[in-house]
mmCIF file of N, CA and C in Angstrom:
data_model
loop_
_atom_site.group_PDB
_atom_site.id
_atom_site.type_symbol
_atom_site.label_atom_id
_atom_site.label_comp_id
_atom_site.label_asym_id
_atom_site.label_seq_id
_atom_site.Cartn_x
_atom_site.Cartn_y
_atom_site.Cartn_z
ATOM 1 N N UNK A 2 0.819 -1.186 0.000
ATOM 2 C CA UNK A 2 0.000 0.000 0.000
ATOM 3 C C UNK A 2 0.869 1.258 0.000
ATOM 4 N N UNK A 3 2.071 1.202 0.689
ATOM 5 C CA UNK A 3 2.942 2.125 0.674
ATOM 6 C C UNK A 3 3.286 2.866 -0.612
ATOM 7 N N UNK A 4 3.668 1.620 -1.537
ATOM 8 C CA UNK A 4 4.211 2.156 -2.893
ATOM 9 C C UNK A 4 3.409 2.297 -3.439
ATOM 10 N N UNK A 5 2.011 1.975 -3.664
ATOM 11 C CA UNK A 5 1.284 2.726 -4.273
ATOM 12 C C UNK A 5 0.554 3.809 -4.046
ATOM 13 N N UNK A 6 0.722 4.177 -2.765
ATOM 14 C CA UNK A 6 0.538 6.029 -2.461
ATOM 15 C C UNK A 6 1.613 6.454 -3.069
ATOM 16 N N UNK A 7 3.284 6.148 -2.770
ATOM 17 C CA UNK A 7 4.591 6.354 -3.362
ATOM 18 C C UNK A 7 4.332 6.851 -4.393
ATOM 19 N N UNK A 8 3.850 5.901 -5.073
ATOM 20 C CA UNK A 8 3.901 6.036 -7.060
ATOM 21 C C UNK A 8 2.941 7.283 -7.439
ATOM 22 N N UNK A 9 1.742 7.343 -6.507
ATOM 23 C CA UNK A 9 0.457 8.602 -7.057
ATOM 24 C C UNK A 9 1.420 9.880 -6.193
ATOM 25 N N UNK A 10 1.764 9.916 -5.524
ATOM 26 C CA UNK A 10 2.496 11.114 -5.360
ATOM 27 C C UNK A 10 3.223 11.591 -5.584
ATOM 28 N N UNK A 11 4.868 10.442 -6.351
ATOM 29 C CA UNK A 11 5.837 11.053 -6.970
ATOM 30 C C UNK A 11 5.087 11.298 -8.713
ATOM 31 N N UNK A 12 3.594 10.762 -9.319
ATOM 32 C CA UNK A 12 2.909 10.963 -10.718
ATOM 33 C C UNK A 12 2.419 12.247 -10.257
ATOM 34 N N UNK A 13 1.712 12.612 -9.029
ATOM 35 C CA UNK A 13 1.151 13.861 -9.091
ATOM 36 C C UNK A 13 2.372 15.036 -9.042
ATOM 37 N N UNK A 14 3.603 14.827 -8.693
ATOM 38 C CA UNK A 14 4.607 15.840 -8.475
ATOM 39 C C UNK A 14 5.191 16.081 -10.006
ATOM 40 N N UNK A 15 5.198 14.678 -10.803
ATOM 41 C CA UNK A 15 5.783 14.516 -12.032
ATOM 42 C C UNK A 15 5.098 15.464 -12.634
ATOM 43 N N UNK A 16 3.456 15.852 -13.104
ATOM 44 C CA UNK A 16 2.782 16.016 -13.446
ATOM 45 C C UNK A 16 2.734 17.549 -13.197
ATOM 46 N N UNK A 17 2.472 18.002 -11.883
ATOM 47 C CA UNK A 17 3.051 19.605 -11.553
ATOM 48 C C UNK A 17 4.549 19.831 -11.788
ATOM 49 N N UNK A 18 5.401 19.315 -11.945
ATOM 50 C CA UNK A 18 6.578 19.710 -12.573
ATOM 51 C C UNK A 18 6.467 19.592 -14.565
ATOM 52 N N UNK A 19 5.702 19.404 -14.832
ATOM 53 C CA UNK A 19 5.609 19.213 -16.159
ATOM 54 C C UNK A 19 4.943 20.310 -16.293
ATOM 55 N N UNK A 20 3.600 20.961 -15.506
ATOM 56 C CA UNK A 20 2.737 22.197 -16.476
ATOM 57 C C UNK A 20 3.833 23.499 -15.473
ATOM 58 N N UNK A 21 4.461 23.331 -14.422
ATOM 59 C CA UNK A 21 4.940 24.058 -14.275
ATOM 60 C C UNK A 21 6.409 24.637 -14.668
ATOM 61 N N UNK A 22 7.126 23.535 -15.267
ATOM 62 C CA UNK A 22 8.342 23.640 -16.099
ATOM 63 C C UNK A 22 8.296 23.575 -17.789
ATOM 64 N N UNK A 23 7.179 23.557 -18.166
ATOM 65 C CA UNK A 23 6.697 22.870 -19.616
ATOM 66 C C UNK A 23 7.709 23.596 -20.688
ATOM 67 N N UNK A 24 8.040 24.820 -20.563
ATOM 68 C CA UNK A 24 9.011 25.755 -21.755
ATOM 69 C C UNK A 24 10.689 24.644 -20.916
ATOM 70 N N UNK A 25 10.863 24.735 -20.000
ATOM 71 C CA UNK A 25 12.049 23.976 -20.224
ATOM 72 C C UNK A 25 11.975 22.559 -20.643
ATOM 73 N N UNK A 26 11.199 21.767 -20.205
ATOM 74 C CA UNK A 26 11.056 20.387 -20.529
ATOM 75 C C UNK A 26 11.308 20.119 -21.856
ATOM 76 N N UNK A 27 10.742 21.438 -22.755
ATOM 77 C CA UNK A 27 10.296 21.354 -24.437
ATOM 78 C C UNK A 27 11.798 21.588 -24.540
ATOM 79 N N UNK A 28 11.945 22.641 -24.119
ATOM 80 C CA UNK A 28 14.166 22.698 -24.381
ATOM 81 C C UNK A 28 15.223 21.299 -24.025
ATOM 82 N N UNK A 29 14.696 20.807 -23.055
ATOM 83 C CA UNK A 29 15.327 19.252 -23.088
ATOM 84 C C UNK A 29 15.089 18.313 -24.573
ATOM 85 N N UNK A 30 13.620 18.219 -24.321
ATOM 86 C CA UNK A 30 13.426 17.186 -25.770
ATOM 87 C C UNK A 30 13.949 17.918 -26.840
ATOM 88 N N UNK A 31 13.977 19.196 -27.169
ATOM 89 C CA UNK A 31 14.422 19.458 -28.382
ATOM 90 C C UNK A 31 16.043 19.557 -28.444
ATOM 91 N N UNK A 32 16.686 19.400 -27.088
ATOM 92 C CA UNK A 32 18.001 18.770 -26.960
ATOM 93 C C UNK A 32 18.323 17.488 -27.244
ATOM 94 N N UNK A 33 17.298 16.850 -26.271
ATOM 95 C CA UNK A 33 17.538 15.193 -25.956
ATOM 96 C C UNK A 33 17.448 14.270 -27.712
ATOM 97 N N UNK A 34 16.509 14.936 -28.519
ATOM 98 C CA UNK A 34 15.917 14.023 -29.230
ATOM 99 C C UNK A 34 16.687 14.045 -30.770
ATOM 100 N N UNK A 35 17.618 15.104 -31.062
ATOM 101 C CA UNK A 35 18.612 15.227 -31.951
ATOM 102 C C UNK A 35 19.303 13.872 -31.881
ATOM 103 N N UNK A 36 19.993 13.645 -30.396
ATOM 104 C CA UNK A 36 21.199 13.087 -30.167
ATOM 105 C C UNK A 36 20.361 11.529 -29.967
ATOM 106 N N UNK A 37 19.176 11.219 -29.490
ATOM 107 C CA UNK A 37 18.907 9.964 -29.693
ATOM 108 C C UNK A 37 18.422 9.612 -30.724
ATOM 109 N N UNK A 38 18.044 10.297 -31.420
ATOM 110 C CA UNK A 38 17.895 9.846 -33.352
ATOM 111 C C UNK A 38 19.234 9.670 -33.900
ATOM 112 N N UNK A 39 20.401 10.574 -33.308
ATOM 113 C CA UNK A 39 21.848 10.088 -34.079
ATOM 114 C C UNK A 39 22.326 8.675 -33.302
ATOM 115 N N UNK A 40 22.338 8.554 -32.073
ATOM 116 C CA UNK A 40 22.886 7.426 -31.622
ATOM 117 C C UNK A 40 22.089 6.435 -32.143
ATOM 118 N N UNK A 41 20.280 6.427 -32.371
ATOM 119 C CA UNK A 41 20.048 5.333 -32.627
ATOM 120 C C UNK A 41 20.182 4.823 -34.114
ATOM 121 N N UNK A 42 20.501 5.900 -34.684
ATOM 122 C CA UNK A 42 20.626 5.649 -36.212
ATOM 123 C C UNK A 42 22.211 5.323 -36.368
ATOM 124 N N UNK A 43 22.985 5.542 -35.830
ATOM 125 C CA UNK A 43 24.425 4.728 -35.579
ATOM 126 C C UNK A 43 24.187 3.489 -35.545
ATOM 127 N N UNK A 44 23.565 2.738 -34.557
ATOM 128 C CA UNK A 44 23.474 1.699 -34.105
ATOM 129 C C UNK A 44 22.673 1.157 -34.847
ATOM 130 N N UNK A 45 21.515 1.064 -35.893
ATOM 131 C CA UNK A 45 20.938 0.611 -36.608
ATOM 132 C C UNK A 45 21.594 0.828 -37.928
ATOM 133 N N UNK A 46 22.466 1.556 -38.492
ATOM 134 C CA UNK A 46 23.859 1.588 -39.450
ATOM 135 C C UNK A 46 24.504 0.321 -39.361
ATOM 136 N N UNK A 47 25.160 0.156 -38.030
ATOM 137 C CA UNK A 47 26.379 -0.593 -37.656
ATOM 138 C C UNK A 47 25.612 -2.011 -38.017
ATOM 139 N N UNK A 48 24.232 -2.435 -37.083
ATOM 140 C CA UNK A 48 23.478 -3.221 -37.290
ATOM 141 C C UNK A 48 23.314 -3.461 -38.753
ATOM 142 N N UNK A 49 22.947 -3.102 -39.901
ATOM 143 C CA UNK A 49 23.092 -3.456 -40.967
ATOM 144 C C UNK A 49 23.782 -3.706 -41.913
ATOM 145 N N UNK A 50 25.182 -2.652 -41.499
ATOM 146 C CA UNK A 50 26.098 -3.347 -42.108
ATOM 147 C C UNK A 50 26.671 -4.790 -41.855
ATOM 148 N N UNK A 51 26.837 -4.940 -40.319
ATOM 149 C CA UNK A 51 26.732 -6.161 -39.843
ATOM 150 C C UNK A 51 26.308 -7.311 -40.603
ATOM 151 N N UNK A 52 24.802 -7.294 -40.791
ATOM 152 C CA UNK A 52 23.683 -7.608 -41.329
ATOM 153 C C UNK A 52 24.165 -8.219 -42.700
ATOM 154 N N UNK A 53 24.509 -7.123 -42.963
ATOM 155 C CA UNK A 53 25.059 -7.524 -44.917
ATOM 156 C C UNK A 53 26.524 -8.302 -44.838
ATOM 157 N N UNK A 54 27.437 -8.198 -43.910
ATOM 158 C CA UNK A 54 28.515 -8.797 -43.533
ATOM 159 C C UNK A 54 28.253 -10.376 -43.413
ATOM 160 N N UNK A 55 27.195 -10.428 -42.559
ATOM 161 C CA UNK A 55 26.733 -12.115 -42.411
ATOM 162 C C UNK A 55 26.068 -12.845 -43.780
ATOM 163 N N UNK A 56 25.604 -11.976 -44.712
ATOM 164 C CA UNK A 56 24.767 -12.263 -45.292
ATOM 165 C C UNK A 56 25.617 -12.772 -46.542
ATOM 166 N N UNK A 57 26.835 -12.007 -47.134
ATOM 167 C CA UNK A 57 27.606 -12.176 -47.869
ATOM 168 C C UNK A 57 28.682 -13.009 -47.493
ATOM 169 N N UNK A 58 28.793 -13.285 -46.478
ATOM 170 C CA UNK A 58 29.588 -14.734 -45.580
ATOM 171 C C UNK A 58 29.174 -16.046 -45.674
ATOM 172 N N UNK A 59 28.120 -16.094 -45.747
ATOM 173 C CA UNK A 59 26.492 -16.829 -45.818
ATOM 174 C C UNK A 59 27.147 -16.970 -47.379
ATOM 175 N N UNK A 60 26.918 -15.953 -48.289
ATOM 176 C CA UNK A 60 26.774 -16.541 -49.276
ATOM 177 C C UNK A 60 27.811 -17.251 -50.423
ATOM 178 N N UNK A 61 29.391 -16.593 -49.353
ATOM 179 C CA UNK A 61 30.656 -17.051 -49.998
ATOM 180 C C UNK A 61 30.939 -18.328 -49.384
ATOM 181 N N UNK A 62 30.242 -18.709 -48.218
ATOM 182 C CA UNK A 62 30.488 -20.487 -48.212
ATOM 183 C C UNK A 62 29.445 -21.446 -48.454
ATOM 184 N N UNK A 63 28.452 -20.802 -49.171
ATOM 185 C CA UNK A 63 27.443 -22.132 -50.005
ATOM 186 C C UNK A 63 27.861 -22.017 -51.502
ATOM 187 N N UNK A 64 29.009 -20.778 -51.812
ATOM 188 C CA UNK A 64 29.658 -21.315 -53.251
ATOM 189 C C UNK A 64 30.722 -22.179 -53.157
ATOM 190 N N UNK A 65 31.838 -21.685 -51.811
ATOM 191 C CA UNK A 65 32.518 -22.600 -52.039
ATOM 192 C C UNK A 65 31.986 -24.265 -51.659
ATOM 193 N N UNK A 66 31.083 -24.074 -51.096
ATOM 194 C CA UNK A 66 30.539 -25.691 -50.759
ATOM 195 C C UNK A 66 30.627 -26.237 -52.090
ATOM 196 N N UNK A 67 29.532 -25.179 -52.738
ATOM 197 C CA UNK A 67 29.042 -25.855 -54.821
ATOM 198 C C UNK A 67 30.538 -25.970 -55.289
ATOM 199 N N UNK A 68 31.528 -25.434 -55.240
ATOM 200 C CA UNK A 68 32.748 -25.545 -55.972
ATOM 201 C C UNK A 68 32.961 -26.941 -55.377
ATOM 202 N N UNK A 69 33.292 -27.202 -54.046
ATOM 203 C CA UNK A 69 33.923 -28.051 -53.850
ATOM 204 C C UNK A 69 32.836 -29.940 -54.129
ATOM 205 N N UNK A 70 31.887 -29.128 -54.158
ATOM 206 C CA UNK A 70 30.914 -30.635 -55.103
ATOM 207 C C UNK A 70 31.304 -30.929 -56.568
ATOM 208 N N UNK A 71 31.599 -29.904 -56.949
ATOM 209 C CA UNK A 71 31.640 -29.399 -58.321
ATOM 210 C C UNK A 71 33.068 -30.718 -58.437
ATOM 211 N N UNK A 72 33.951 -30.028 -58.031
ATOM 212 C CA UNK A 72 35.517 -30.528 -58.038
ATOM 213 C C UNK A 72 35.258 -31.781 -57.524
ATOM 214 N N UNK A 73 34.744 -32.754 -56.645
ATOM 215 C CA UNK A 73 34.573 -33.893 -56.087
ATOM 216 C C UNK A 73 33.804 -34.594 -57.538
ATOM 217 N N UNK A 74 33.024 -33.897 -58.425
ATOM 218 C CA UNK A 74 32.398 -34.792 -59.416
ATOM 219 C C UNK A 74 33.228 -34.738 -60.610
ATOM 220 N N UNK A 75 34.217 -34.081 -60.628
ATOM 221 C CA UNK A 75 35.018 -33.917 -61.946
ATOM 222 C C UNK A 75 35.949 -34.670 -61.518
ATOM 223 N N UNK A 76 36.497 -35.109 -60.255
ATOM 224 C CA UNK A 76 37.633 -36.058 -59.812
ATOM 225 C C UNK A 76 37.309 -36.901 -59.935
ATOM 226 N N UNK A 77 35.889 -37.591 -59.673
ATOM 227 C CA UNK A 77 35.327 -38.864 -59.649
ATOM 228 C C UNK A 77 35.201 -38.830 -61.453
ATOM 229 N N UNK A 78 34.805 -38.262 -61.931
ATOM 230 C CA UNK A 78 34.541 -38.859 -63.889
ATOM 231 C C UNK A 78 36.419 -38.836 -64.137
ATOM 232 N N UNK A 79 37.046 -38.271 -63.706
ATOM 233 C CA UNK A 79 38.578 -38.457 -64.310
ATOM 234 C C UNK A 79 39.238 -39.813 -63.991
ATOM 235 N N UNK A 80 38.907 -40.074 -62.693
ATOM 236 C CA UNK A 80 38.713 -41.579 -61.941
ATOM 237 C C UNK A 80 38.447 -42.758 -62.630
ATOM 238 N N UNK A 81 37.221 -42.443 -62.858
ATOM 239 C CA UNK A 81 36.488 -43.148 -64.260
ATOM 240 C C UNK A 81 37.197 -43.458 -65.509
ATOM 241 N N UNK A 82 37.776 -42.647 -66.075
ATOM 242 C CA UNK A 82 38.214 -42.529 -67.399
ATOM 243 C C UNK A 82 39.110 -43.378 -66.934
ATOM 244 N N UNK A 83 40.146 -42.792 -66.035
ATOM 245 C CA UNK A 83 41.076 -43.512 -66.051
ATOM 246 C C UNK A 83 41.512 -45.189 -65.653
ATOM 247 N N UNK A 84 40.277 -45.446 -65.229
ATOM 248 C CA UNK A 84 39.977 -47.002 -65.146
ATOM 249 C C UNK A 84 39.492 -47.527 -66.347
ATOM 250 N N UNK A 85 38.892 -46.809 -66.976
ATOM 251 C CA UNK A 85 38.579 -47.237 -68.546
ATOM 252 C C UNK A 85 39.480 -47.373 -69.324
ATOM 253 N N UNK A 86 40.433 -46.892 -69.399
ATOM 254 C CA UNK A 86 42.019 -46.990 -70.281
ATOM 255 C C UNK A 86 42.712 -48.412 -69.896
#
């Protein structure tokens, strides 16, 4: 019961500090919200390049896989031949 008087009284203080500070609050967010659109757009950058890093990793070892099938079936027909001689 405690914390929830706690909680309605530090919301009602939140709340009078908001209509009573409201021109600075607006100067924070229009501080705050530059710099968390750049950090989060950093981090969703980094994230995609990432992204494309795995993706092209991904896709340079299911060629060399196909190469190396590739080369396992051309060894095996040379194999061949050469038992045919």
């Amino acid at each position: 019961m405690k914390v929830l008087i706690g909680g309605i009284v530090a919301l009602l203080f939140g709340l009078w500090g908001l209509i009573g500070w409201w021109s600075e609050f607006v100067g924070i967010l229009q501080g705050t919200i530059p710099f968390i659109l750049l950090v989060g757009g950093s981090i969703a950058t980094y994230a995609g390049i990432a992204s494309a890093k795995d993706r092209a990793a991904k896709k340079r070892e299911e060629e060399i896989k196909e190469i190396e099938k590739r080369v396992e079936k051309l060894e095996k027909e040379k194999e061949k031949k050469e038992k045919k001689k």
